[in-house]
mmCIF file of C-alpha atoms in Angstrom:
data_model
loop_
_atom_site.group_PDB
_atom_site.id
_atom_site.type_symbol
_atom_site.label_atom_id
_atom_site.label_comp_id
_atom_site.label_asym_id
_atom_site.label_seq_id
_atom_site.Cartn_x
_atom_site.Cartn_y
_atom_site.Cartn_z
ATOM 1 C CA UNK O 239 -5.819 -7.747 -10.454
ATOM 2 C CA UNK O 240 -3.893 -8.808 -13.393
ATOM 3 C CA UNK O 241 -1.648 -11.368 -11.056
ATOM 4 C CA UNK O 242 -4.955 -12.669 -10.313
ATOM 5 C CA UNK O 243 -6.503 -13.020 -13.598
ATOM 6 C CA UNK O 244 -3.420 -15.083 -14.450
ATOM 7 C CA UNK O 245 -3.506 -17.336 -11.566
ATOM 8 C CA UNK O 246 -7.487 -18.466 -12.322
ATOM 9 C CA UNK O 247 -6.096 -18.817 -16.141
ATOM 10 C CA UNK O 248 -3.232 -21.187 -14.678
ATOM 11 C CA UNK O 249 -6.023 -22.920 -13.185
ATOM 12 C CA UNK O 250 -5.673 -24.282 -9.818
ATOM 13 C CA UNK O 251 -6.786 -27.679 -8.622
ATOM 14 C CA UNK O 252 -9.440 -28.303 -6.318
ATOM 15 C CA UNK O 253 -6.946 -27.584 -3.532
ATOM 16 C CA UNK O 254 -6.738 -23.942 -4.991
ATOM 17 C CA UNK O 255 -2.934 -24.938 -5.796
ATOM 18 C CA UNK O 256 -0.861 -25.066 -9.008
ATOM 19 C CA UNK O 257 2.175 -26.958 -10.116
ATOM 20 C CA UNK O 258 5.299 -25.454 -10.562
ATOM 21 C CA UNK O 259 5.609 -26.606 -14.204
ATOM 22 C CA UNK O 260 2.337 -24.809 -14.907
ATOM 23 C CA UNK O 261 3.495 -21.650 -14.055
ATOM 24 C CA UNK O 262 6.768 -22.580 -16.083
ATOM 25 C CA UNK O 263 4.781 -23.141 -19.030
ATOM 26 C CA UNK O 264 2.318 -20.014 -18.382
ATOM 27 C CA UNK O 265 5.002 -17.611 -18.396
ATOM 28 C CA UNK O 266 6.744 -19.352 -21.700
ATOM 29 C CA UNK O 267 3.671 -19.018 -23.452
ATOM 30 C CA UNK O 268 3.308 -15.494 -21.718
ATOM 31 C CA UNK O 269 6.640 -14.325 -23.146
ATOM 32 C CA UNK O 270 6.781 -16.244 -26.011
ATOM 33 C CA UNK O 271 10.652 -16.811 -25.801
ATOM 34 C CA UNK O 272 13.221 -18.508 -23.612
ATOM 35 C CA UNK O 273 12.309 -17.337 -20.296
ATOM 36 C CA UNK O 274 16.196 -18.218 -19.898
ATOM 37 C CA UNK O 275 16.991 -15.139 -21.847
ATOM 38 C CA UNK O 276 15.091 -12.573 -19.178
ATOM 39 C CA UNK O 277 17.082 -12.481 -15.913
ATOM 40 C CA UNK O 278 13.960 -11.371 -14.133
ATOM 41 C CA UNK O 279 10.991 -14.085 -15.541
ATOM 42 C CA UNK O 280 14.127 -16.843 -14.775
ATOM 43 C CA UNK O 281 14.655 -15.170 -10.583
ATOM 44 C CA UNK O 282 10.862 -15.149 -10.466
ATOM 45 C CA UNK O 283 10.524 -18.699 -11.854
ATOM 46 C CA UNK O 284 13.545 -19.543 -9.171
ATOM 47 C CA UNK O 285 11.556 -17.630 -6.480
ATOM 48 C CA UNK O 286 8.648 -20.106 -7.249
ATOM 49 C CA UNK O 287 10.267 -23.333 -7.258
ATOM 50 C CA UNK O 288 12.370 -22.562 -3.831
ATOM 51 C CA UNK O 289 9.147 -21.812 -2.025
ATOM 52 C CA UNK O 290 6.880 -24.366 -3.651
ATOM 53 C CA UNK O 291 5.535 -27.798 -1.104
ATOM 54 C CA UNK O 292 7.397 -31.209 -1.011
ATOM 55 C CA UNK O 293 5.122 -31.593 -4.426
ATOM 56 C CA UNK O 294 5.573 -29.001 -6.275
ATOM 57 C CA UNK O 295 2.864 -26.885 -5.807
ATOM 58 C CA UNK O 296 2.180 -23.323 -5.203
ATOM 59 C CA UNK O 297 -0.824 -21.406 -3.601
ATOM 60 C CA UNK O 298 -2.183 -17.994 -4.422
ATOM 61 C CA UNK O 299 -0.604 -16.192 -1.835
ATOM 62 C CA UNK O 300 2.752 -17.130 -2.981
ATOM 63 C CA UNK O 301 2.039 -16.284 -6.995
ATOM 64 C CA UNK O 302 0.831 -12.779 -5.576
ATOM 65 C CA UNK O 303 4.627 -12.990 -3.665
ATOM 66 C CA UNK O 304 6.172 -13.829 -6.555
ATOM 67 C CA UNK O 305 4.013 -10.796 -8.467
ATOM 68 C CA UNK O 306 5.141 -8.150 -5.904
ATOM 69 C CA UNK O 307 8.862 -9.204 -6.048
ATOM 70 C CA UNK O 308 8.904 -9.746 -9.715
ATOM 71 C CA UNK O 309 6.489 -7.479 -11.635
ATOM 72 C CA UNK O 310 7.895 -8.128 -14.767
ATOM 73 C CA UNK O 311 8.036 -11.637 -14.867
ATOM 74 C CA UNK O 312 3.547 -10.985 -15.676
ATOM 75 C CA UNK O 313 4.658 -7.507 -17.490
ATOM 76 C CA UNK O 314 2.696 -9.176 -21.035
ATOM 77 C CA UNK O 315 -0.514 -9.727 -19.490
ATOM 78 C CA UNK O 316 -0.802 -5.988 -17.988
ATOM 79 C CA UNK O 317 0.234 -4.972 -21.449
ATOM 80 C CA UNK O 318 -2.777 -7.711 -22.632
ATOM 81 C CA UNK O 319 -4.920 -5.745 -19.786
ATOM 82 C CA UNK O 320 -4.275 -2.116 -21.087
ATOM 83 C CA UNK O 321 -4.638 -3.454 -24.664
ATOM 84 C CA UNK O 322 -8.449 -4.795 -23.693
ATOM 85 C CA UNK O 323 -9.123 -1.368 -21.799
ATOM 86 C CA UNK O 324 -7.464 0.680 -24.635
ATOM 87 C CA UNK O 325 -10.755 -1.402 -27.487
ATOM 88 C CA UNK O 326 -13.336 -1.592 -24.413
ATOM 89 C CA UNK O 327 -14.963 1.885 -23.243
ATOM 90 C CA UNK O 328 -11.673 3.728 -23.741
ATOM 91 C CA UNK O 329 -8.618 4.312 -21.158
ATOM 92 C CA UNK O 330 -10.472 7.485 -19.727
ATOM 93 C CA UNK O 331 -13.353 5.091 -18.987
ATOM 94 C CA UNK O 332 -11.327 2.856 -16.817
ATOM 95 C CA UNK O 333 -9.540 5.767 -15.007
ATOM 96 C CA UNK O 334 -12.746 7.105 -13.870
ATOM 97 C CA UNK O 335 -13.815 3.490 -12.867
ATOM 98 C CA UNK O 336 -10.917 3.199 -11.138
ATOM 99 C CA UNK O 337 -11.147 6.351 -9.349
ATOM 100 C CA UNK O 338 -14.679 6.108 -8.288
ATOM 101 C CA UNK O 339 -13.744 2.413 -6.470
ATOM 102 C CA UNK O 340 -10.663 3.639 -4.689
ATOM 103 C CA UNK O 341 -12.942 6.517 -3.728
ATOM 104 C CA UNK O 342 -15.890 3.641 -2.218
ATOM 105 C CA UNK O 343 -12.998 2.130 -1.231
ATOM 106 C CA UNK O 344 -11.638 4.823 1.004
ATOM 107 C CA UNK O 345 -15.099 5.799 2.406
ATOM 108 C CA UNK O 346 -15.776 2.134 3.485
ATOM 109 C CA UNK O 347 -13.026 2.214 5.223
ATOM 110 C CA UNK O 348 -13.821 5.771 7.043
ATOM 111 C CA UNK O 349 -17.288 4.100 7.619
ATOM 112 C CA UNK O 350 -15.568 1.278 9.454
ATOM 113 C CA UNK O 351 -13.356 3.441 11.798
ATOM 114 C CA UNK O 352 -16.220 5.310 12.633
ATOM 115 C CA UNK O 353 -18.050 2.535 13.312
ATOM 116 C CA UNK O 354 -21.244 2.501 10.735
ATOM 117 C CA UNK O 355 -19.956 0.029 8.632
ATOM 118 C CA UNK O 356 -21.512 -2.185 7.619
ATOM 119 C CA UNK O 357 -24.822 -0.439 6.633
ATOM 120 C CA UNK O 358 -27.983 -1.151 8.302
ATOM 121 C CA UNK O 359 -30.595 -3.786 6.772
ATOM 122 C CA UNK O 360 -32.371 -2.838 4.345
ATOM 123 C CA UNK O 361 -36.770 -2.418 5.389
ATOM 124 C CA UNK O 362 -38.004 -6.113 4.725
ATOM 125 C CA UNK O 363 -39.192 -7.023 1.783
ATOM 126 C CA UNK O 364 -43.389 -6.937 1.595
ATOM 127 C CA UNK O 365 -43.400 -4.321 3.998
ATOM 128 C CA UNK O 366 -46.050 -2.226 2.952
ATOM 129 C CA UNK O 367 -45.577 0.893 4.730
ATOM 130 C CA UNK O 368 -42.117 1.069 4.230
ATOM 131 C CA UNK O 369 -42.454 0.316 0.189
ATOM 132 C CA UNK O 370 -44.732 3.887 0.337
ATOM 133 C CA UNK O 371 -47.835 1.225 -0.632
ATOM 134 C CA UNK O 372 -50.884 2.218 1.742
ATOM 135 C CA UNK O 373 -53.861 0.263 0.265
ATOM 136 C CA UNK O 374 -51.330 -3.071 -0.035
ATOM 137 C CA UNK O 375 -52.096 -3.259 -3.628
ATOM 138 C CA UNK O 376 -48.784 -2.623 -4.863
ATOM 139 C CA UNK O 377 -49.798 -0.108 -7.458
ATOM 140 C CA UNK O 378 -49.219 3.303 -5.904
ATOM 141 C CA UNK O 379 -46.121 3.617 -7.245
ATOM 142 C CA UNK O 380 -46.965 3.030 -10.769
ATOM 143 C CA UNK O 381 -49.982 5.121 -9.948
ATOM 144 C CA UNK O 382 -47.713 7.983 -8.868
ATOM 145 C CA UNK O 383 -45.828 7.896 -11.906
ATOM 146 C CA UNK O 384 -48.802 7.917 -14.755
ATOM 147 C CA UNK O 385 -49.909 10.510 -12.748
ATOM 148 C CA UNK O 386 -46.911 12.761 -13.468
ATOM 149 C CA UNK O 387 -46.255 11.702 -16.763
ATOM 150 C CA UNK O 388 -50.179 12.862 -17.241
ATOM 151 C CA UNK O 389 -49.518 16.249 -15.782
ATOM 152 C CA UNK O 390 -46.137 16.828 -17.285
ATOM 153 C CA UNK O 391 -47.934 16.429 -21.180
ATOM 154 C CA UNK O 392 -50.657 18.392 -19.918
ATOM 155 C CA UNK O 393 -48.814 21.015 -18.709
ATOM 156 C CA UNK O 394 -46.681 21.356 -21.826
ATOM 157 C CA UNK O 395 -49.652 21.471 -24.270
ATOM 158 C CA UNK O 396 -51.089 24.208 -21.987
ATOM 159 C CA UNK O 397 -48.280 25.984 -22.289
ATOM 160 C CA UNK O 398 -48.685 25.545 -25.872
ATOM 161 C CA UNK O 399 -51.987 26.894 -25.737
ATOM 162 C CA UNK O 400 -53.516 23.811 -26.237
ATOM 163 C CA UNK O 401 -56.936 22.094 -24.641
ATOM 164 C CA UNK O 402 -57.570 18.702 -23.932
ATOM 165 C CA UNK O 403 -61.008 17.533 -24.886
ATOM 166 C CA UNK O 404 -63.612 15.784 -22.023
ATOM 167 C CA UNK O 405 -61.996 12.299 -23.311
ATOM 168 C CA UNK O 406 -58.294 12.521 -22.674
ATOM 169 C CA UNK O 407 -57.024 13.281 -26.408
ATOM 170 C CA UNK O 408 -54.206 15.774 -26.491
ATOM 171 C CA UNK O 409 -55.510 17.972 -29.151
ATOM 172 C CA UNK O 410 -52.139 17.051 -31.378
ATOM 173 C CA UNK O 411 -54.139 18.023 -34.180
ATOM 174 C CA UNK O 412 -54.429 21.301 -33.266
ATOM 175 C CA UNK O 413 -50.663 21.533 -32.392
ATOM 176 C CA UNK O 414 -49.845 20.960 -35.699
ATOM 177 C CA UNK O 415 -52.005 23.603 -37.217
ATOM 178 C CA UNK O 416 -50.783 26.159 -35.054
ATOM 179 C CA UNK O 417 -46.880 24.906 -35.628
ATOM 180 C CA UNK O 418 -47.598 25.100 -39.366
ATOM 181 C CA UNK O 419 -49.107 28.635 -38.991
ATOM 182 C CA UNK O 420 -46.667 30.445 -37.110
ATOM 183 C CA UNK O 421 -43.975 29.561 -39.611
#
């Protein structure tokens, strides 16, 4: 992911390639010394310029090469990457996040041996039946749920001892009397 990140900040052409000297500059800038001085960021810089086209261009396929043999030669911008995780949501945060996609991850791919994968269509959209609307007005849903939020409230203030009057009013009144003369 981070190899990737980099590449898009590199910026490849409408060809999806980069130059060479880009990536020369990049990791420079990445480093912020002499990539001479680090034997690794100079082999990886090497490994780019050997395998780049007749003009000096490299794909992403080959960066992600290049990030595979040489990890090091990107080692600031994981350090940038933990940094960002470390002041966003917390490093637990991202471990769970992490875990919970290799975990998707790993039952897609069950899914797809077995054979299920991908999932079936979703019911089309304006389907009445299948959106649990009967009368096609689209309200039984909403109608459903002021219904429960209704009887929820009304069975709390009945537990409360508490009657609702002929027109719908709680009695919160009287649930303030009797609060204030239990205590």
């Amino acid at each position: 992911e981070v190899a990737k990140m980099c590449y898009k900040i590199i910026g490849p052409d409408n060809n999806g390639k980069v130059p060479t000297t880009a990536v020369d500059s990049f990791l420079v800038q990445m480093h912020g010394v002499d990539i001479t001085d680090i034997p690794t960021v100079r082999n990886a810089l090497s490994f780019v310029q050997m395998r780049a086209d007749e003009l000096g261009y490299i794909d992403a396929s080959l960066f992600m090469d290049m990030n595979r043999k040489y990890p090091s030669a990107l080692f600031p911008g994981i350090q940038l990457r933990d940094q960002l995780r470390e002041r966003f949501f917390g490093k637990a945060w991202w471990e769970k996040r992490q875990m919970l996609r290799q975990r998707a991850n790993a039952e897609i791919e069950k899914r797809k041996l077995a054979g299920t994968w991908p999932p079936p269509e979703p019911a089309e959209a304006g389907n009445d039946e299948a959106d649990g609307d009967l009368d096609g007005d689209g309200q039984r849903r909403r109608r459903r749920r002021r219904r429960k939020r209704g009887g929820w409230i009304r069975r709390k203030l009945l537990r409360r001892g508490v009657q609702s009057d002929s027109s719908g009013a709680s009695g919160s009144e009287s649930v303030r009397e009797e609060d204030n003369g239990s205590e």
